[in-house]
Amino acid sequence: MMTRRRLITGGLVAAAGASGRSAAARIADRYGLIPPDHSGLFGAGETLTYATQRLLTAHHPLAREFDRSQISRVAPINGGPPENDDYQRLLHGRFEDWRLQVDGLVARPSSFSLADLKRMPMRSHITHQACEEGWSFIAEWSGVPLAHVLNLAGASPAARYVVLRPFDAFWDSIDMADAWHPQTLLTYDMNGRELPTGHGAPVRLRVTRQLGYKSVKYLSRLSVVSTLADVGDGQGSGAVAYGYSWYAGI
Amino acid sequence: MLKSSPGPAGVPGRRTGAREYHPDGQADAMAVAPHSALVRVTHRVDALSFAALLVSGVAILLVHPRLYWGETGAAGAPSLIDLPLPTVFAGQSGWGRYLHFLAAWSCVFAGALYLVAGLWSGHLRRDLLPTPAGARTLAAHVWPRRPGNDDDFAYNGRRAVRGHA
């Protein structure tokens, strides 16, 4: 039976629900809790996972670091290095002419050579690299913290994401929580040796709190942006087109 | 709020999963009140979520059908279990992981709704919490008391003979 009282109560509940939802969406957007792949069939689950993990890790904990004795003897390589001429020419020149471009929302758009990066403060960590498919290895990674390079270039307070452009098609992006994270490195050294070609030479990202595909190899350019909507297809990662989520937190 | 008809607990007509008993002590097998709509809906959402978790979990496993023991594992390193499949189903873990998380969230929400509504309506206390007598019966099954003294259980000559008789 639809009484007047029930009608009024129902209307109030619906109004509160609708305004609550739009308020929640505004708050979530303001605090960066909505991933770029939030639409579609899996968008709700993806948004909940990303927002929850970001709220639970608001104090920016470090990923677990291991002992040197735990470094894996097997460190598989997924796919070969880029075959395009640009990369092959730099590879044959031992990356003498390689430059990392840093642009976008920065006060000083810059470009750094491999030698420049190696002169910057180095950080090493022995951490777990887990592939999305279910295999993993532990290695020692050394490089310059991405935060240091962002500070050198003068990243704007409006920055929300760093877009990672490699020489191959597997471009990606990370939010500022991961970009400023002290374990996030521009890695040029693996297990005490120059980063092997298959592992992303000359420089790959290491983002310790996400699955392996977010640790983009063969880097050539970093762009600091406030929105991913106008970058590529707007999904924040080349992986999304292949069915993989933008956020791959572990 | 969740009662569909008024009346104090125990009055026929309340909608719970509990079996109703006649005052004379005879149980009527037909007088089983149906579960509330909320219990039925959350149960079905949970069942669907479980099916989705299973399907997506299998998809994730088939991409790399090896299970490892320890901190790491990869092709070329020892595995604990290696499923004997003719091929790997590369590329299926993307939607698998998307669906796995979505299904896990719907499980969490349906479960939380069931729990909060069950506490609010008294369903958990009334129908699921054991009565004092039920708790005593349960305790008696979990911690059975030995009757008599220990000699009754002794394996002695008399019992050996009886066992072979």
PDB file of N, CA and C in Angstrom, chain A residues 140-200:
ATOM      1  N   GLU A 140      67.639  -6.240  -6.873  1.00  0.00           N
ATOM      2  CA  GLU A 140      68.069  -4.957  -6.330  1.00  0.00           C
ATOM      3  C   GLU A 140      68.024  -3.931  -7.449  1.00  0.00           C
ATOM      4  N   TRP A 141      67.324  -2.848  -7.201  1.00  0.00           N
ATOM      5  CA  TRP A 141      67.146  -1.800  -8.202  1.00  0.00           C
ATOM      6  C   TRP A 141      67.799  -0.519  -7.694  1.00  0.00           C
ATOM      7  N   SER A 142      68.552   0.142  -8.567  1.00  0.00           N
ATOM      8  CA  SER A 142      69.181   1.402  -8.178  1.00  0.00           C
ATOM      9  C   SER A 142      68.886   2.458  -9.223  1.00  0.00           C
ATOM     10  N   GLY A 143      68.715   3.677  -8.744  1.00  0.00           N
ATOM     11  CA  GLY A 143      68.445   4.771  -9.663  1.00  0.00           C
ATOM     12  C   GLY A 143      68.186   6.041  -8.884  1.00  0.00           C
ATOM     13  N   VAL A 144      67.702   7.043  -9.580  1.00  0.00           N
ATOM     14  CA  VAL A 144      67.399   8.311  -8.926  1.00  0.00           C
ATOM     15  C   VAL A 144      65.894   8.339  -8.632  1.00  0.00           C
ATOM     16  N   PRO A 145      65.520   8.765  -7.417  1.00  0.00           N
ATOM     17  CA  PRO A 145      64.090   8.867  -7.120  1.00  0.00           C
ATOM     18  C   PRO A 145      63.390   9.803  -8.117  1.00  0.00           C
ATOM     19  N   LEU A 146      62.245   9.372  -8.610  1.00  0.00           N
ATOM     20  CA  LEU A 146      61.483  10.210  -9.535  1.00  0.00           C
ATOM     21  C   LEU A 146      61.182  11.562  -8.886  1.00  0.00           C
ATOM     22  N   ALA A 147      60.946  11.558  -7.553  1.00  0.00           N
ATOM     23  CA  ALA A 147      60.640  12.802  -6.830  1.00  0.00           C
ATOM     24  C   ALA A 147      61.750  13.832  -7.018  1.00  0.00           C
ATOM     25  N   HIS A 148      63.011  13.353  -7.030  1.00  0.00           N
ATOM     26  CA  HIS A 148      64.139  14.273  -7.199  1.00  0.00           C
ATOM     27  C   HIS A 148      64.073  14.967  -8.563  1.00  0.00           C
ATOM     28  N   VAL A 149      63.788  14.191  -9.595  1.00  0.00           N
ATOM     29  CA  VAL A 149      63.709  14.750 -10.951  1.00  0.00           C
ATOM     30  C   VAL A 149      62.511  15.700 -11.083  1.00  0.00           C
ATOM     31  N   LEU A 150      61.400  15.336 -10.451  1.00  0.00           N
ATOM     32  CA  LEU A 150      60.216  16.209 -10.492  1.00  0.00           C
ATOM     33  C   LEU A 150      60.508  17.535  -9.794  1.00  0.00           C
ATOM     34  N   ASN A 151      61.261  17.474  -8.691  1.00  0.00           N
ATOM     35  CA  ASN A 151      61.627  18.716  -7.998  1.00  0.00           C
ATOM     36  C   ASN A 151      62.577  19.568  -8.822  1.00  0.00           C
ATOM     37  N   LEU A 152      63.549  18.905  -9.492  1.00  0.00           N
ATOM     38  CA  LEU A 152      64.477  19.646 -10.354  1.00  0.00           C
ATOM     39  C   LEU A 152      63.715  20.390 -11.442  1.00  0.00           C
ATOM     40  N   ALA A 153      62.730  19.711 -12.032  1.00  0.00           N
ATOM     41  CA  ALA A 153      61.974  20.336 -13.120  1.00  0.00           C
ATOM     42  C   ALA A 153      60.933  21.307 -12.589  1.00  0.00           C
ATOM     43  N   GLY A 154      60.631  21.217 -11.292  1.00  0.00           N
ATOM     44  CA  GLY A 154      59.651  22.129 -10.706  1.00  0.00           C
ATOM     45  C   GLY A 154      58.226  21.764 -11.043  1.00  0.00           C
ATOM     46  N   ALA A 155      57.812  20.564 -10.596  1.00  0.00           N
ATOM     47  CA  ALA A 155      56.442  20.108 -10.882  1.00  0.00           C
ATOM     48  C   ALA A 155      55.437  21.036 -10.212  1.00  0.00           C
ATOM     49  N   SER A 156      54.398  21.382 -10.944  1.00  0.00           N
ATOM     50  CA  SER A 156      53.372  22.310 -10.471  1.00  0.00           C
ATOM     51  C   SER A 156      52.505  21.654  -9.395  1.00  0.00           C
ATOM     52  N   PRO A 157      51.984  22.465  -8.443  1.00  0.00           N
ATOM     53  CA  PRO A 157      51.037  21.905  -7.453  1.00  0.00           C
ATOM     54  C   PRO A 157      49.769  21.358  -8.115  1.00  0.00           C
ATOM     55  N   ALA A 158      49.492  21.788  -9.355  1.00  0.00           N
ATOM     56  CA  ALA A 158      48.306  21.281 -10.057  1.00  0.00           C
ATOM     57  C   ALA A 158      48.535  19.890 -10.635  1.00  0.00           C
ATOM     58  N   ALA A 159      49.751  19.365 -10.508  1.00  0.00           N
ATOM     59  CA  ALA A 159      50.055  18.048 -11.088  1.00  0.00           C
ATOM     60  C   ALA A 159      49.216  16.966 -10.432  1.00  0.00           C
ATOM     61  N   ARG A 160      48.617  16.095 -11.252  1.00  0.00           N
ATOM     62  CA  ARG A 160      47.838  14.965 -10.724  1.00  0.00           C
ATOM     63  C   ARG A 160      48.419  13.625 -11.162  1.00  0.00           C
ATOM     64  N   TYR A 161      49.061  13.618 -12.330  1.00  0.00           N
ATOM     65  CA  TYR A 161      49.613  12.367 -12.865  1.00  0.00           C
ATOM     66  C   TYR A 161      50.937  12.640 -13.575  1.00  0.00           C
ATOM     67  N   VAL A 162      51.752  11.582 -13.673  1.00  0.00           N
ATOM     68  CA  VAL A 162      52.945  11.637 -14.515  1.00  0.00           C
ATOM     69  C   VAL A 162      52.745  10.602 -15.619  1.00  0.00           C
ATOM     70  N   VAL A 163      52.771  11.079 -16.863  1.00  0.00           N
ATOM     71  CA  VAL A 163      52.617  10.186 -18.013  1.00  0.00           C
ATOM     72  C   VAL A 163      54.000   9.689 -18.423  1.00  0.00           C
ATOM     73  N   LEU A 164      54.129   8.367 -18.576  1.00  0.00           N
ATOM     74  CA  LEU A 164      55.413   7.731 -18.873  1.00  0.00           C
ATOM     75  C   LEU A 164      55.406   7.288 -20.322  1.00  0.00           C
ATOM     76  N   ARG A 165      56.292   7.905 -21.113  1.00  0.00           N
ATOM     77  CA  ARG A 165      56.348   7.587 -22.541  1.00  0.00           C
ATOM     78  C   ARG A 165      57.597   6.774 -22.835  1.00  0.00           C
ATOM     79  N   PRO A 166      57.451   5.526 -23.274  1.00  0.00           N
ATOM     80  CA  PRO A 166      58.603   4.704 -23.630  1.00  0.00           C
ATOM     81  C   PRO A 166      58.823   4.696 -25.140  1.00  0.00           C
ATOM     82  N   PHE A 167      59.843   3.952 -25.581  1.00  0.00           N
ATOM     83  CA  PHE A 167      60.082   3.815 -27.022  1.00  0.00           C
ATOM     84  C   PHE A 167      59.144   2.810 -27.663  1.00  0.00           C
ATOM     85  N   ASP A 168      58.458   1.975 -26.853  1.00  0.00           N
ATOM     86  CA  ASP A 168      57.477   1.038 -27.429  1.00  0.00           C
ATOM     87  C   ASP A 168      56.058   1.527 -27.125  1.00  0.00           C
ATOM     88  N   ALA A 169      55.066   0.665 -27.338  1.00  0.00           N
ATOM     89  CA  ALA A 169      53.671   1.098 -27.247  1.00  0.00           C
ATOM     90  C   ALA A 169      53.126   1.070 -25.820  1.00  0.00           C
ATOM     91  N   PHE A 170      53.923   0.563 -24.853  1.00  0.00           N
ATOM     92  CA  PHE A 170      53.357   0.324 -23.514  1.00  0.00           C
ATOM     93  C   PHE A 170      53.460   1.545 -22.613  1.00  0.00           C
ATOM     94  N   TRP A 171      52.898   2.660 -23.092  1.00  0.00           N
ATOM     95  CA  TRP A 171      52.888   3.879 -22.289  1.00  0.00           C
ATOM     96  C   TRP A 171      51.949   3.693 -21.107  1.00  0.00           C
ATOM     97  N   ASP A 172      52.164   4.472 -20.088  1.00  0.00           N
ATOM     98  CA  ASP A 172      51.340   4.342 -18.890  1.00  0.00           C
ATOM     99  C   ASP A 172      51.371   5.648 -18.113  1.00  0.00           C
ATOM    100  N   SER A 173      50.724   5.668 -16.963  1.00  0.00           N
ATOM    101  CA  SER A 173      50.769   6.860 -16.113  1.00  0.00           C
ATOM    102  C   SER A 173      50.582   6.427 -14.668  1.00  0.00           C
ATOM    103  N   ILE A 174      51.111   7.240 -13.762  1.00  0.00           N
ATOM    104  CA  ILE A 174      50.923   6.988 -12.329  1.00  0.00           C
ATOM    105  C   ILE A 174      50.430   8.270 -11.677  1.00  0.00           C
ATOM    106  N   ASP A 175      49.755   8.121 -10.535  1.00  0.00           N
ATOM    107  CA  ASP A 175      49.286   9.304  -9.823  1.00  0.00           C
ATOM    108  C   ASP A 175      50.434   9.888  -8.989  1.00  0.00           C
ATOM    109  N   MET A 176      50.202  11.035  -8.362  1.00  0.00           N
ATOM    110  CA  MET A 176      51.289  11.689  -7.638  1.00  0.00           C
ATOM    111  C   MET A 176      51.662  10.937  -6.368  1.00  0.00           C
ATOM    112  N   ALA A 177      50.708  10.171  -5.797  1.00  0.00           N
ATOM    113  CA  ALA A 177      51.036   9.368  -4.612  1.00  0.00           C
ATOM    114  C   ALA A 177      52.184   8.419  -4.943  1.00  0.00           C
ATOM    115  N   ASP A 178      52.138   7.801  -6.119  1.00  0.00           N
ATOM    116  CA  ASP A 178      53.239   6.932  -6.525  1.00  0.00           C
ATOM    117  C   ASP A 178      54.417   7.726  -7.069  1.00  0.00           C
ATOM    118  N   ALA A 179      54.152   8.853  -7.726  1.00  0.00           N
ATOM    119  CA  ALA A 179      55.249   9.635  -8.308  1.00  0.00           C
ATOM    120  C   ALA A 179      56.163  10.214  -7.225  1.00  0.00           C
ATOM    121  N   TRP A 180      55.594  10.664  -6.109  1.00  0.00           N
ATOM    122  CA  TRP A 180      56.394  11.248  -5.025  1.00  0.00           C
ATOM    123  C   TRP A 180      56.915  10.181  -4.069  1.00  0.00           C
ATOM    124  N   HIS A 181      56.470   8.943  -4.213  1.00  0.00           N
ATOM    125  CA  HIS A 181      56.818   7.885  -3.260  1.00  0.00           C
ATOM    126  C   HIS A 181      58.338   7.655  -3.260  1.00  0.00           C
ATOM    127  N   PRO A 182      58.951   7.547  -2.059  1.00  0.00           N
ATOM    128  CA  PRO A 182      60.428   7.475  -2.014  1.00  0.00           C
ATOM    129  C   PRO A 182      61.018   6.242  -2.696  1.00  0.00           C
ATOM    130  N   GLN A 183      60.246   5.175  -2.869  1.00  0.00           N
ATOM    131  CA  GLN A 183      60.795   3.986  -3.539  1.00  0.00           C
ATOM    132  C   GLN A 183      60.629   4.020  -5.052  1.00  0.00           C
ATOM    133  N   THR A 184      59.913   5.040  -5.572  1.00  0.00           N
ATOM    134  CA  THR A 184      59.714   5.109  -7.012  1.00  0.00           C
ATOM    135  C   THR A 184      60.982   5.663  -7.670  1.00  0.00           C
ATOM    136  N   LEU A 185      61.618   4.820  -8.467  1.00  0.00           N
ATOM    137  CA  LEU A 185      62.932   5.168  -9.017  1.00  0.00           C
ATOM    138  C   LEU A 185      62.919   5.220 -10.534  1.00  0.00           C
ATOM    139  N   LEU A 186      63.766   6.101 -11.082  1.00  0.00           N
ATOM    140  CA  LEU A 186      64.161   6.002 -12.482  1.00  0.00           C
ATOM    141  C   LEU A 186      65.408   5.111 -12.446  1.00  0.00           C
ATOM    142  N   THR A 187      65.200   3.835 -12.785  1.00  0.00           N
ATOM    143  CA  THR A 187      66.189   2.799 -12.507  1.00  0.00           C
ATOM    144  C   THR A 187      67.142   2.625 -13.674  1.00  0.00           C
ATOM    145  N   TYR A 188      68.450   2.677 -13.401  1.00  0.00           N
ATOM    146  CA  TYR A 188      69.445   2.420 -14.453  1.00  0.00           C
ATOM    147  C   TYR A 188      70.366   1.270 -14.082  1.00  0.00           C
ATOM    148  N   ASP A 189      70.126   0.656 -12.935  1.00  0.00           N
ATOM    149  CA  ASP A 189      71.023  -0.385 -12.436  1.00  0.00           C
ATOM    150  C   ASP A 189      70.186  -1.492 -11.802  1.00  0.00           C
ATOM    151  N   MET A 190      70.504  -2.749 -12.147  1.00  0.00           N
ATOM    152  CA  MET A 190      69.762  -3.885 -11.594  1.00  0.00           C
ATOM    153  C   MET A 190      70.769  -4.904 -11.087  1.00  0.00           C
ATOM    154  N   ASN A 191      70.637  -5.290  -9.832  1.00  0.00           N
ATOM    155  CA  ASN A 191      71.546  -6.241  -9.190  1.00  0.00           C
ATOM    156  C   ASN A 191      73.020  -5.839  -9.355  1.00  0.00           C
ATOM    157  N   GLY A 192      73.302  -4.540  -9.240  1.00  0.00           N
ATOM    158  CA  GLY A 192      74.679  -4.065  -9.251  1.00  0.00           C
ATOM    159  C   GLY A 192      75.300  -3.931 -10.633  1.00  0.00           C
ATOM    160  N   ARG A 193      74.489  -4.156 -11.679  1.00  0.00           N
ATOM    161  CA  ARG A 193      75.012  -4.017 -13.044  1.00  0.00           C
ATOM    162  C   ARG A 193      74.100  -3.085 -13.837  1.00  0.00           C
ATOM    163  N   GLU A 194      74.630  -2.579 -14.940  1.00  0.00           N
ATOM    164  CA  GLU A 194      73.816  -1.744 -15.818  1.00  0.00           C
ATOM    165  C   GLU A 194      72.510  -2.464 -16.147  1.00  0.00           C
ATOM    166  N   LEU A 195      71.423  -1.745 -16.164  1.00  0.00           N
ATOM    167  CA  LEU A 195      70.120  -2.344 -16.454  1.00  0.00           C
ATOM    168  C   LEU A 195      70.182  -3.093 -17.787  1.00  0.00           C
ATOM    169  N   PRO A 196      69.923  -4.427 -17.792  1.00  0.00           N
ATOM    170  CA  PRO A 196      69.998  -5.176 -19.051  1.00  0.00           C
ATOM    171  C   PRO A 196      68.966  -4.665 -20.065  1.00  0.00           C
ATOM    172  N   THR A 197      69.278  -4.808 -21.338  1.00  0.00           N
ATOM    173  CA  THR A 197      68.402  -4.305 -22.401  1.00  0.00           C
ATOM    174  C   THR A 197      66.972  -4.801 -22.215  1.00  0.00           C
ATOM    175  N   GLY A 198      66.808  -6.118 -21.994  1.00  0.00           N
ATOM    176  CA  GLY A 198      65.462  -6.695 -21.877  1.00  0.00           C
ATOM    177  C   GLY A 198      64.696  -6.199 -20.666  1.00  0.00           C
ATOM    178  N   HIS A 199      65.401  -5.710 -19.678  1.00  0.00           N
ATOM    179  CA  HIS A 199      64.733  -5.188 -18.482  1.00  0.00           C
ATOM    180  C   HIS A 199      64.464  -3.698 -18.584  1.00  0.00           C
ATOM    181  N   GLY A 200      64.724  -3.107 -19.778  1.00  0.00           N
ATOM    182  CA  GLY A 200      64.267  -1.737 -19.998  1.00  0.00           C
ATOM    183  C   GLY A 200      65.325  -0.686 -20.184  1.00  0.00           C
TER     184      GLY A 200
END
